[in-house]
Amino acid sequence: MAKPAQDLPALLDALNPEADLVQRHLWLIALMAWIRGPQGSTATALGHIEMLLDVLDARPQARATFQHWWGRLIGALDVSTLLADYGFSARNAFISELVQRLHRRWLPASPQTTDAAELFALVLSHPHDALWLQALPPTLLARLARLLGAPSEGHHAKTQPGLSYWQDGLLEAMTFCTSQIRATGFSPEIRLRLDTAWREHNPFHALSSSFDRLREAWFSGEGLAQAVQTYQAQLEACTQAAATVYEHLDSHGISVDLVFRLRQLRGRARRAGELLECLLNDPQHRHSAGLLAHLVTLEQEQRSVGALVQTSSSLLAAKVAQRSSETGEHYITRSPAEYRTMLANAAGGGTLTALTTALKFAVMALGLGAFWYGFWAGVVYAASFVLIQLLHFTLATKQPAMTAPAMAAKLKDVSSAAALESFVDEVTHLVRSQTAAVIGNVALVFPATVLLALGVQQVRGTPMINEATAHYVLHSLTLAGPSVLYAALTGILLFSSSILAGWVENWFVLHRLDSAIRYNPRITGVLGTSRADRWASFWRHNISGLAANISLGFILGLAPAVMGFFAIPLDVRHVTLSTGQLGAACATLGWDVVHEPALWWAVAAIPLIGLMNVGVSFLFAFRVALRAHDVSDISRSRIYRAIGRRLRQAPLSFVLPARNSA
């Protein structure tokens, strides 16, 4: 404490109001470093501010010099842009924003600037600054306001002589926020997606006029309460109108840029409300100090690459999860009849996977290079998965990434006990559906592959795979090896395909390609009206599944080859394919294989492979969906506790459907 106190007289002696712009800024940076102190504690900062005020009160000449310097400093800056725009990105461009943040972190900034935002970032650059700003007591705030309360020299001062620089900046910032909100609401991307009722009574039309009335009422002092109420109501109406855009995703699609614009609109509406509080309801300057503390926090976020990644992934989540939730509904069974249908569809999927297994071994027998083996294996997988889809069969491990967004879509309000219990019901439906799908796949793929292998051996006179390959299969699937880890990584690949599927479906809907296929004159001229209509319906209903299945096939085929190029060992462990490979190995080795421990180590790995495939894929997709719907940590804790209670009270409900369920 002693050393900073001795530095204060030297700082005040060095203060020169007539110095050039950069020297004034450097003095402010030095003053703020002294206030902050070497330890950066809140008590130190508050003590130094009180010390500065005491010294200035005791030295009238120094106080006058300080106020003269302060007037020249703020006269060269436009604080309204800082208050209105700080913390808002100019555009939704990840790469350019990433480069800008890296520049902020690594490149030194110059105090030779007239940009209030740049100077703010230099002066209040420490994370601790937000803490002491919020901790300023009313007495210090009042003394600071008297010291820094410079009169305005802006255009409002011509008609309002008593206006302070801070009040003028707040009014200008509110003008900018209002204009930005109105411009965003009138953009065609949002205007055309508004709900019909809001489009007819568009609240963005009256937003500027309501602010003009508020400003006039504030200047005159007449009808201020009514003007404030009207403006706040218009802000709320604009926010509600913009929120209806999300209700039209099925018919219009959504882009990351659109989500970005909507979030910017909500953020600017909140900022306008904060500025209004500072202007009207801040006799003790608490709101003003809180606003500055909030801007300091935003400065730290603007330097954070992690915050940018989180924001961008949240934008992507809102785009992809909304589309996947519609597809995921088809994979959740809620009644015994639907449960039996899932078993039957999964059995069909398992039977077809036996053919996939045989074709994969055929590709392996060609002895191709790593890339081309992965490519043709991907072709086999993709063709098989697409055939399973077109025959309305089910592949178990493709479900979780689709069903997670469908469940998370029901989490928009879990504040009530009934809504929470309804969501837990959905969890039990989902787990039962997964159980039925895995059982159906695994129960049929093994015997079907054995029969197919025996049939091939009967026709060719040689086994479908040789003994060396059969033993390799057993040892590669063993529980004692990395199979469980590979299965978890395969779950991530399954999740990746669902993300790609959601993106492709949204792109298809966003560009209205189904409507183009159905009505475009060139297309209908070639296909005819009825056939074009059938094609449009087919692609609209199957685009997500086709994208998921084709991408999954090539991801499973090529991922080991790509990772091998970087000398990273990776193999695919897909529960249905692995069970089929085990069946092919058993067909080659015959009944004697039951005496080999390697078989039972491989058999023991199958349930864990399925668990990791399903669990990891679902976990990643569910987290994306939670982020997309902004589910808080508190709500998540309540959800997990409710699921735990259901698991203790009715464990069988997660496996078998109730006979009386609808």
XYZ file of C-alpha atoms in Angstrom:
662
model
C 0.000 0.000 0.000
C 2.876 2.397 0.760
C 4.526 2.370 -2.638
C 1.401 3.262 -4.688
C 0.657 6.123 -2.221
C 4.097 7.599 -2.894
C 3.496 7.251 -6.656
C 0.295 9.327 -6.647
C 1.959 12.754 -6.217
C 4.341 11.898 -9.044
C 1.384 10.947 -11.249
C -0.434 14.176 -10.490
C 2.690 16.228 -11.087
C 3.072 14.586 -14.509
C -0.517 15.416 -15.484
C -0.585 17.865 -18.406
C -4.012 18.699 -19.906
C -2.320 20.388 -22.858
C -0.339 17.279 -23.804
C -1.129 15.595 -27.088
C -3.732 12.842 -27.396
C -1.456 9.838 -26.938
C 0.173 11.337 -23.813
C -3.254 11.928 -22.261
C -4.138 8.313 -22.930
C -0.839 7.050 -21.528
C -1.429 9.009 -18.330
C -4.885 7.458 -17.979
C -3.401 3.963 -18.418
C -0.781 4.720 -15.759
C -3.458 6.051 -13.386
C -5.567 2.931 -13.840
C -2.540 0.701 -13.190
C -1.957 2.607 -9.947
C -5.605 2.237 -8.943
C -5.501 -1.488 -9.672
C -2.335 -1.989 -7.641
C 0.280 -4.736 -7.965
C -1.903 -7.359 -6.282
C -5.100 -6.569 -8.130
C -7.408 -6.819 -5.127
C -10.773 -5.094 -4.820
C -9.898 -3.561 -1.457
C -6.710 -2.072 -2.912
C -8.552 -0.526 -5.869
C -11.261 0.990 -3.683
C -8.662 2.331 -1.263
C -6.661 3.945 -4.052
C -9.751 5.590 -5.557
C -10.659 7.053 -2.170
C -7.069 8.236 -1.759
C -7.137 9.952 -5.173
C -10.382 11.730 -4.368
C -9.082 12.849 -0.966
C -5.915 14.273 -2.512
C -7.852 16.107 -5.226
C -10.293 17.515 -2.665
C -7.338 18.760 -0.597
C -5.610 20.320 -3.634
C -8.114 22.492 -5.569
C -5.539 23.374 -8.221
C -4.804 19.701 -8.873
C -8.540 19.006 -9.032
C -9.052 21.745 -11.598
C -6.122 20.442 -13.653
C -7.543 16.912 -13.499
C -11.004 18.051 -14.607
C -9.499 20.083 -17.450
C -7.524 17.022 -18.562
C -10.653 14.853 -18.300
C -12.678 17.276 -20.428
C -10.047 17.244 -23.173
C -9.781 13.458 -22.987
C -13.469 12.698 -23.427
C -13.935 15.527 -25.899
C -11.781 13.617 -28.387
C -13.720 10.352 -27.936
C -17.204 9.143 -28.879
C -18.423 7.176 -25.890
C -21.761 6.390 -27.540
C -20.207 3.829 -29.903
C -18.562 2.145 -26.930
C -21.847 1.950 -25.032
C -23.906 0.812 -28.033
C -21.617 -1.527 -29.978
C -19.017 -2.895 -27.582
C -19.231 -6.679 -27.398
C -21.199 -7.100 -30.624
C -19.498 -8.657 -33.627
C -19.881 -6.924 -36.951
C -20.491 -10.172 -38.817
C -20.763 -13.911 -38.328
C -17.416 -15.009 -39.747
C -15.525 -17.483 -37.601
C -12.128 -17.193 -39.292
C -11.988 -13.398 -39.365
C -13.234 -13.204 -35.763
C -10.652 -15.794 -34.693
C -7.851 -13.807 -36.345
C -9.096 -10.625 -34.697
C -9.106 -12.251 -31.260
C -5.632 -13.630 -31.740
C -4.522 -10.132 -32.690
C -6.007 -8.773 -29.460
C -4.190 -11.415 -27.420
C -0.793 -11.397 -29.114
C -0.281 -8.015 -30.776
C 0.295 -4.868 -28.706
C -2.385 -2.190 -29.034
C -1.546 1.475 -29.545
C -2.934 4.180 -27.261
C -2.796 6.553 -30.216
C -6.483 6.225 -31.033
C -9.721 8.182 -31.053
C -11.788 4.991 -30.764
C -13.301 4.852 -27.280
C -13.606 1.068 -27.506
C -9.886 0.628 -28.227
C -8.925 2.929 -25.361
C -11.382 1.164 -23.036
C -9.716 -2.180 -23.821
C -6.309 -0.700 -22.983
C -7.353 1.047 -19.780
C -9.582 -1.637 -18.231
C -7.695 -4.674 -19.461
C -7.528 -6.738 -16.274
C -10.265 -9.278 -15.375
C -10.226 -7.880 -11.840
C -11.444 -4.482 -13.051
C -15.026 -5.727 -13.330
C -14.969 -6.764 -9.663
C -13.913 -3.444 -8.198
C -16.249 -1.519 -10.498
C -19.181 -3.538 -9.169
C -17.946 -3.112 -5.593
C -17.822 0.703 -5.656
C -19.924 1.995 -2.726
C -22.495 4.788 -3.231
C -20.291 7.370 -1.491
C -17.371 6.810 -3.858
C -19.696 6.698 -6.863
C -21.198 10.041 -5.888
C -17.733 11.621 -5.456
C -16.555 10.186 -8.796
C -19.673 11.527 -10.514
C -19.000 15.021 -9.175
C -15.373 14.828 -10.305
C -16.042 13.395 -13.773
C -19.383 15.069 -14.527
C -18.242 17.070 -17.535
C -20.869 18.974 -19.579
C -21.743 17.689 -23.011
C -20.485 19.308 -26.186
C -22.560 17.093 -28.506
C -25.454 18.188 -30.710
C -27.965 17.557 -27.881
C -26.167 20.211 -25.816
C -27.344 22.926 -28.217
C -30.945 22.426 -27.096
C -30.218 21.067 -23.627
C -27.493 23.198 -22.003
C -27.443 21.249 -18.742
C -26.839 17.895 -20.381
C -23.803 15.973 -19.131
C -21.359 14.153 -21.356
C -22.482 10.809 -19.889
C -26.180 11.511 -20.456
C -25.523 12.606 -24.027
C -23.547 9.411 -24.649
C -26.368 7.267 -23.223
C -28.951 8.951 -25.453
C -26.786 8.534 -28.555
C -26.071 4.896 -27.680
C -29.792 4.207 -27.285
C -30.348 5.814 -30.700
C -27.776 3.476 -32.258
C -29.190 0.381 -30.518
C -32.712 1.254 -31.584
C -31.621 1.740 -35.179
C -29.713 -1.548 -35.198
C -32.674 -3.475 -33.791
C -35.018 -1.920 -36.335
C -32.648 -2.611 -39.235
C -32.212 -6.253 -38.167
C -35.961 -6.713 -37.839
C -36.499 -5.334 -41.327
C -33.849 -7.560 -42.931
C -35.506 -9.945 -45.417
C -34.070 -13.033 -43.687
C -36.052 -12.194 -40.546
C -38.977 -10.216 -41.953
C -40.103 -13.041 -44.265
C -39.913 -15.608 -41.450
C -41.944 -13.684 -38.870
C -45.181 -15.183 -37.719
C -48.140 -13.934 -39.790
C -49.708 -12.075 -36.875
C -46.473 -10.207 -36.134
C -45.908 -9.496 -39.808
C -49.246 -7.721 -40.041
C -48.571 -5.670 -36.878
C -44.812 -5.361 -37.169
C -43.475 -3.818 -33.927
C -40.248 -2.725 -35.646
C -42.166 0.022 -37.474
C -43.014 1.916 -34.308
C -39.744 1.325 -32.437
C -37.960 4.462 -33.648
C -40.976 6.730 -33.117
C -41.442 5.373 -29.582
C -37.802 6.184 -28.822
C -38.198 9.672 -30.280
C -41.168 10.269 -27.955
C -39.127 8.931 -25.034
C -36.258 11.309 -25.788
C -38.586 14.306 -26.129
C -40.360 13.383 -22.900
C -37.043 13.068 -21.086
C -35.965 16.513 -22.266
C -39.283 18.140 -21.422
C -40.131 16.106 -18.326
C -43.742 15.661 -19.498
C -45.294 12.227 -19.994
C -42.009 10.471 -19.296
C -43.470 7.454 -17.481
C -45.855 6.695 -20.356
C -43.103 7.144 -22.954
C -40.783 4.798 -21.060
C -43.501 2.171 -20.769
C -44.285 2.419 -24.486
C -40.635 2.104 -25.513
C -40.027 -0.876 -23.225
C -43.172 -2.543 -24.567
C -41.948 -2.011 -28.142
C -38.558 -3.538 -27.294
C -40.272 -6.563 -25.772
C -42.603 -6.878 -28.755
C -39.647 -6.800 -31.163
C -37.918 -9.545 -29.184
C -41.069 -11.682 -29.146
C -41.635 -11.167 -32.854
C -38.062 -12.210 -33.658
C -38.477 -15.329 -31.510
C -41.282 -16.547 -33.794
C -38.689 -17.069 -36.535
C -37.690 -20.293 -34.779
C -41.234 -21.600 -35.220
C -40.866 -21.683 -39.002
C -37.803 -23.869 -39.334
C -39.635 -26.763 -40.970
C -40.863 -24.669 -43.875
C -37.991 -22.198 -44.235
C -34.866 -23.745 -42.722
C -32.331 -21.797 -40.723
C -28.802 -20.547 -41.317
C -26.016 -19.865 -38.849
C -26.069 -16.248 -39.991
C -29.782 -16.026 -39.191
C -29.258 -17.400 -35.675
C -26.417 -14.897 -35.275
C -28.698 -12.019 -36.291
C -31.435 -13.122 -33.892
C -29.008 -13.324 -30.988
C -27.555 -9.940 -31.863
C -31.072 -8.496 -31.875
C -31.837 -9.911 -28.420
C -28.490 -8.667 -27.120
C -29.020 -5.144 -28.436
C -32.514 -5.068 -26.938
C -31.006 -5.958 -23.557
C -28.310 -3.315 -24.027
C -30.959 -0.688 -24.820
C -32.743 -1.614 -21.591
C -29.491 -1.285 -19.615
C -28.802 2.126 -21.129
C -32.323 3.241 -20.267
C -31.810 2.195 -16.645
C -28.584 4.210 -16.518
C -30.362 7.265 -17.961
C -33.523 7.222 -15.858
C -33.123 5.216 -12.667
C -29.553 5.756 -11.557
C -29.356 8.497 -8.926
C -26.591 6.596 -7.104
C -24.878 5.571 -10.376
C -25.099 1.866 -9.557
C -26.421 0.946 -13.009
C -23.673 2.938 -14.707
C -20.967 1.166 -12.717
C -22.606 -2.178 -13.473
C -22.713 -1.364 -17.186
C -19.003 -0.523 -17.229
C -18.253 -3.751 -15.328
C -20.264 -5.666 -17.912
C -18.254 -4.060 -20.713
C -15.027 -5.129 -18.968
C -16.324 -8.690 -18.889
C -17.136 -8.465 -22.587
C -13.576 -7.305 -23.243
C -12.248 -10.472 -21.621
C -14.633 -12.594 -23.694
C -13.525 -10.843 -26.881
C -9.958 -11.925 -26.150
C -10.983 -15.528 -25.496
C -10.660 -18.022 -28.327
C -12.546 -20.567 -26.220
C -15.523 -18.217 -25.892
C -15.551 -17.777 -29.671
C -15.514 -21.550 -30.216
C -18.329 -21.977 -27.698
C -20.422 -19.246 -29.312
C -19.851 -20.583 -32.821
C -20.645 -24.149 -31.778
C -23.797 -22.873 -30.099
C -24.828 -21.201 -33.370
C -24.148 -24.425 -35.252
C -26.032 -26.407 -32.611
C -29.097 -24.219 -32.962
C -28.976 -24.818 -36.704
C -28.364 -28.578 -36.760
C -30.232 -29.767 -33.688
C -33.492 -28.140 -34.751
C -33.497 -30.141 -37.975
C -32.353 -33.422 -36.418
C -35.111 -33.329 -33.821
C -37.770 -33.834 -36.487
C -35.983 -36.902 -37.879
C -35.289 -38.305 -34.423
C -38.988 -38.586 -33.564
C -39.250 -41.548 -35.966
C -36.789 -43.565 -33.871
C -38.568 -43.302 -30.500
C -41.088 -46.029 -29.640
C -43.733 -45.393 -27.003
C -46.058 -48.415 -27.086
C -45.707 -52.232 -27.147
C -46.773 -52.272 -30.806
C -44.119 -49.728 -31.752
C -41.586 -51.672 -29.677
C -42.341 -54.869 -31.606
C -42.117 -52.961 -34.878
C -38.697 -51.677 -33.869
C -37.565 -55.235 -33.101
C -38.742 -56.404 -36.513
C -37.129 -53.484 -38.351
C -33.889 -54.007 -36.460
C -33.955 -57.709 -37.314
C -34.226 -56.768 -40.968
C -31.323 -54.361 -40.581
C -29.227 -57.053 -38.916
C -29.971 -59.525 -41.699
C -28.866 -57.086 -44.390
C -25.716 -56.274 -42.404
C -24.654 -59.902 -42.895
C -24.346 -59.123 -46.615
C -22.419 -55.953 -45.728
C -19.970 -58.056 -43.721
C -19.416 -60.445 -46.637
C -18.811 -57.599 -49.080
C -16.401 -55.923 -46.677
C -14.308 -59.110 -46.488
C -14.431 -59.325 -50.281
C -12.970 -55.825 -50.526
C -10.330 -56.779 -47.964
C -9.347 -59.802 -50.097
C -8.491 -57.519 -53.018
C -5.341 -56.371 -51.219
C -5.825 -52.687 -52.031
C -3.828 -49.818 -50.535
C -5.071 -48.281 -47.305
C -6.921 -45.369 -48.934
C -8.586 -47.387 -51.679
C -9.525 -50.150 -49.259
C -11.132 -47.526 -47.020
C -12.875 -45.908 -49.981
C -14.441 -49.121 -51.307
C -15.301 -50.255 -47.789
C -17.073 -46.911 -47.421
C -18.955 -47.545 -50.660
C -20.067 -50.938 -49.321
C -21.135 -49.451 -45.980
C -22.956 -46.507 -47.563
C -24.834 -48.694 -50.083
C -25.826 -51.097 -47.323
C -27.008 -48.357 -44.979
C -29.011 -46.684 -47.738
C -30.636 -50.008 -48.631
C -31.557 -50.510 -44.972
C -33.160 -47.062 -44.966
C -35.112 -47.564 -48.198
C -36.461 -50.893 -46.939
C -37.515 -49.130 -43.704
C -35.252 -51.303 -41.601
C -33.227 -49.987 -38.659
C -29.534 -49.781 -37.830
C -29.335 -49.349 -34.061
C -26.241 -47.191 -33.741
C -27.582 -44.539 -36.121
C -30.459 -43.738 -33.782
C -28.914 -41.974 -30.765
C -27.538 -38.952 -32.594
C -30.970 -38.387 -34.149
C -33.072 -39.006 -31.041
C -31.047 -36.746 -28.727
C -32.165 -33.494 -30.438
C -35.739 -34.788 -30.476
C -35.601 -35.235 -26.709
C -33.810 -31.961 -26.065
C -36.515 -30.157 -28.034
C -38.834 -31.038 -25.136
C -36.545 -29.257 -22.673
C -37.598 -25.711 -23.497
C -39.449 -25.618 -20.178
C -38.659 -28.108 -17.415
C -39.546 -25.747 -14.597
C -42.696 -27.701 -13.715
C -42.662 -31.193 -12.233
C -45.075 -32.443 -14.896
C -42.830 -31.275 -17.740
C -39.816 -32.875 -16.084
C -41.613 -36.194 -15.622
C -42.741 -36.058 -19.232
C -39.141 -35.694 -20.297
C -38.068 -38.648 -18.129
C -40.802 -40.669 -19.856
C -39.128 -39.787 -23.157
C -35.797 -41.007 -21.784
C -37.294 -44.379 -20.900
C -38.915 -44.610 -24.343
C -35.570 -43.850 -25.948
C -33.590 -46.405 -23.913
C -36.188 -49.077 -24.679
C -35.999 -48.178 -28.365
C -32.211 -48.474 -28.319
C -32.401 -51.801 -26.513
C -34.866 -53.200 -29.033
C -32.802 -51.960 -31.978
C -29.504 -53.375 -30.683
C -31.088 -56.714 -29.789
C -32.773 -56.948 -33.180
C -29.549 -56.116 -35.043
C -27.236 -58.397 -33.067
C -29.648 -61.332 -32.755
C -30.027 -61.614 -36.539
C -26.677 -60.498 -37.923
C -24.746 -63.334 -36.257
C -26.813 -66.302 -37.520
C -27.398 -64.611 -40.883
C -23.649 -64.133 -41.373
C -22.926 -67.720 -40.319
C -25.502 -69.055 -42.804
C -24.200 -66.787 -45.557
C -20.609 -67.869 -44.895
C -21.592 -71.539 -44.930
C -23.482 -70.992 -48.168
C -20.455 -69.337 -49.775
C -18.262 -72.196 -48.571
C -20.700 -74.711 -50.028
C -20.661 -72.976 -53.429
C -16.944 -72.128 -53.628
C -15.551 -75.067 -51.709
C -13.483 -72.673 -49.569
C -14.445 -70.577 -46.543
C -15.606 -67.004 -47.042
C -12.539 -65.905 -45.027
C -9.423 -67.943 -44.334
C -8.346 -69.124 -40.881
C -5.717 -66.411 -40.491
C -8.325 -63.705 -41.058
C -10.740 -65.486 -38.714
C -8.183 -65.560 -35.895
C -7.359 -61.912 -36.599
C -11.039 -61.041 -36.176
C -11.188 -62.817 -32.800
C -8.064 -61.140 -31.474
C -8.993 -57.708 -32.832
C -12.392 -57.822 -31.102
C -11.082 -59.092 -27.761
C -12.151 -57.268 -24.641
C -8.519 -57.317 -23.497
C -7.570 -55.051 -26.402
C -8.524 -51.519 -27.406
C -11.964 -52.512 -28.726
C -13.878 -50.500 -26.134
C -11.802 -47.388 -26.874
C -12.283 -47.865 -30.619
C -16.021 -48.294 -29.997
C -16.126 -44.955 -28.172
C -14.302 -43.280 -31.075
C -16.773 -44.939 -33.455
C -19.545 -43.327 -31.404
C -18.004 -39.937 -32.181
C -17.998 -40.846 -35.883
C -21.679 -41.793 -35.628
C -22.396 -38.436 -34.023
C -20.464 -36.660 -36.791
C -22.650 -38.235 -39.452
C -25.777 -37.006 -37.686
C -24.386 -33.456 -37.561
C -23.701 -33.622 -41.282
C -27.185 -35.022 -41.899
C -28.795 -32.174 -39.975
C -26.742 -29.629 -41.908
C -27.646 -31.161 -45.297
C -31.352 -31.334 -44.477
C -31.364 -27.744 -43.278
C -29.509 -26.655 -46.442
C -32.114 -28.503 -48.538
C -35.019 -26.791 -46.746
C -33.343 -23.388 -46.520
C -32.899 -23.273 -50.299
C -36.418 -24.682 -50.848
C -35.148 -27.398 -53.170
C -38.247 -29.556 -52.676
C -40.378 -26.679 -53.958
C -37.958 -26.164 -56.843
C -38.180 -29.832 -57.833
C -41.962 -29.741 -57.600
C -42.635 -26.503 -59.491
C -39.588 -25.450 -61.524
C -40.717 -25.376 -65.193
C -37.508 -26.928 -66.511
C -37.719 -29.828 -64.054
C -41.434 -30.431 -64.533
C -40.890 -30.259 -68.284
C -38.475 -33.203 -68.061
C -40.119 -35.257 -65.319
C -43.746 -34.288 -65.664
C -45.875 -32.757 -62.927
C -46.811 -35.943 -61.056
C -43.329 -37.444 -61.145
C -41.758 -34.153 -60.068
C -44.170 -34.061 -57.134
C -43.168 -37.617 -56.126
C -39.474 -36.782 -56.420
C -39.901 -33.660 -54.306
C -41.705 -35.620 -51.587
C -39.090 -38.391 -51.694
C -36.147 -36.044 -51.296
C -37.870 -33.964 -48.620
C -38.560 -37.044 -46.486
C -35.322 -38.918 -47.154
C -32.613 -36.287 -47.573
C -31.573 -36.451 -43.907
C -31.419 -40.241 -43.840
C -29.532 -40.438 -47.118
C -27.013 -37.847 -45.950
C -26.561 -39.650 -42.630
C -26.163 -43.090 -44.172
C -23.849 -42.102 -47.017
C -21.660 -39.925 -44.796
C -21.563 -42.611 -42.087
C -20.496 -45.237 -44.596
C -17.594 -43.207 -45.923
C -16.601 -41.994 -42.459
C -16.405 -45.572 -41.150
C -14.489 -46.671 -44.235
C -12.016 -43.822 -44.569
C -11.396 -42.746 -40.963
C -8.862 -45.555 -40.239
C -6.975 -44.818 -43.469
C -6.864 -41.060 -42.837
C -5.739 -41.478 -39.227
C -3.183 -44.086 -40.307
C -1.649 -41.497 -42.631
C -0.823 -39.486 -39.494
C 0.454 -42.634 -37.732
C -2.534 -42.627 -35.354
C -3.904 -46.153 -34.866
C -7.676 -46.273 -35.263
C -10.066 -49.038 -36.158
C -13.838 -49.060 -36.391
C -15.815 -51.012 -33.785
C -19.457 -50.951 -34.835
C -21.568 -53.354 -32.774
C -23.603 -54.773 -35.683
C -20.653 -55.026 -38.074
C -18.423 -56.465 -35.344
C -21.008 -59.125 -34.521
C -21.254 -59.993 -38.210
C -17.461 -60.309 -38.460
C -17.522 -62.582 -35.409
C -20.120 -64.759 -37.119
C -17.939 -65.036 -40.250
C -14.946 -66.052 -38.106
C -16.972 -68.715 -36.300
C -18.215 -70.144 -39.614
C -14.625 -70.552 -40.797
C -13.225 -72.043 -37.561
C -16.144 -74.421 -36.977
C -17.424 -75.857 -33.701
C -13.953 -76.151 -32.248
C -13.882 -72.389 -31.834
C -16.081 -72.666 -28.727
C -13.082 -74.100 -26.903
C -10.927 -71.071 -27.652
C -10.833 -68.356 -24.964
C -10.371 -65.757 -27.713
C -13.975 -66.339 -28.824
C -15.422 -65.609 -25.406
C -13.222 -62.547 -24.945
C -14.625 -61.273 -28.236
C -18.203 -62.175 -27.248
C -17.753 -60.318 -23.956
C -16.671 -57.217 -25.882
C -19.826 -57.046 -28.045
C -22.181 -55.606 -25.357
C -19.601 -53.005 -24.372
C -19.023 -52.063 -28.007
C -22.762 -51.512 -28.383
C -22.910 -49.512 -25.150
C -20.046 -47.253 -26.217
C -21.422 -46.789 -29.744
C -24.831 -45.796 -28.472
C -23.754 -43.956 -25.314
C -21.011 -41.765 -26.771
C -23.020 -40.869 -29.861
C -26.045 -39.964 -27.754
C -23.964 -38.006 -25.229
C -22.381 -35.780 -27.865
C -25.673 -35.202 -29.676
C -27.520 -34.503 -26.429
C -24.937 -31.926 -25.346
C -25.230 -30.170 -28.701
C -29.014 -30.131 -28.360
C -28.840 -28.787 -24.791
C -26.572 -25.996 -25.965
C -28.920 -25.234 -28.840
C -31.872 -24.874 -26.435
C -29.856 -22.954 -23.787
C -30.630 -25.406 -20.988
C -28.947 -24.116 -17.823
C -26.700 -26.128 -15.517
C -29.375 -26.006 -12.814
C -31.969 -27.507 -15.155
C -29.514 -30.205 -16.191
C -28.962 -31.199 -12.561
C -32.715 -31.495 -12.027
C -32.979 -33.652 -15.156
C -30.232 -36.028 -14.053
C -31.739 -36.408 -10.588
C -35.164 -37.163 -12.052
C -33.712 -39.836 -14.360
C -31.880 -41.390 -11.385
C -35.131 -41.578 -9.406
C -36.933 -43.316 -12.267
C -34.067 -45.781 -12.646
C -34.280 -46.712 -8.949
C -38.074 -46.863 -8.825
C -38.840 -48.597 -12.155
C -35.679 -50.070 -13.703
C -37.597 -52.420 -16.031
C -39.327 -49.455 -17.686
C -35.999 -48.737 -19.412
C -36.032 -52.197 -21.026
C -39.627 -53.299 -21.652
C -42.741 -51.254 -22.436
C -45.689 -51.335 -20.058
C -48.569 -53.379 -21.395
C -51.067 -50.599 -20.833
C -48.874 -47.871 -22.422
C -50.427 -45.983 -25.275
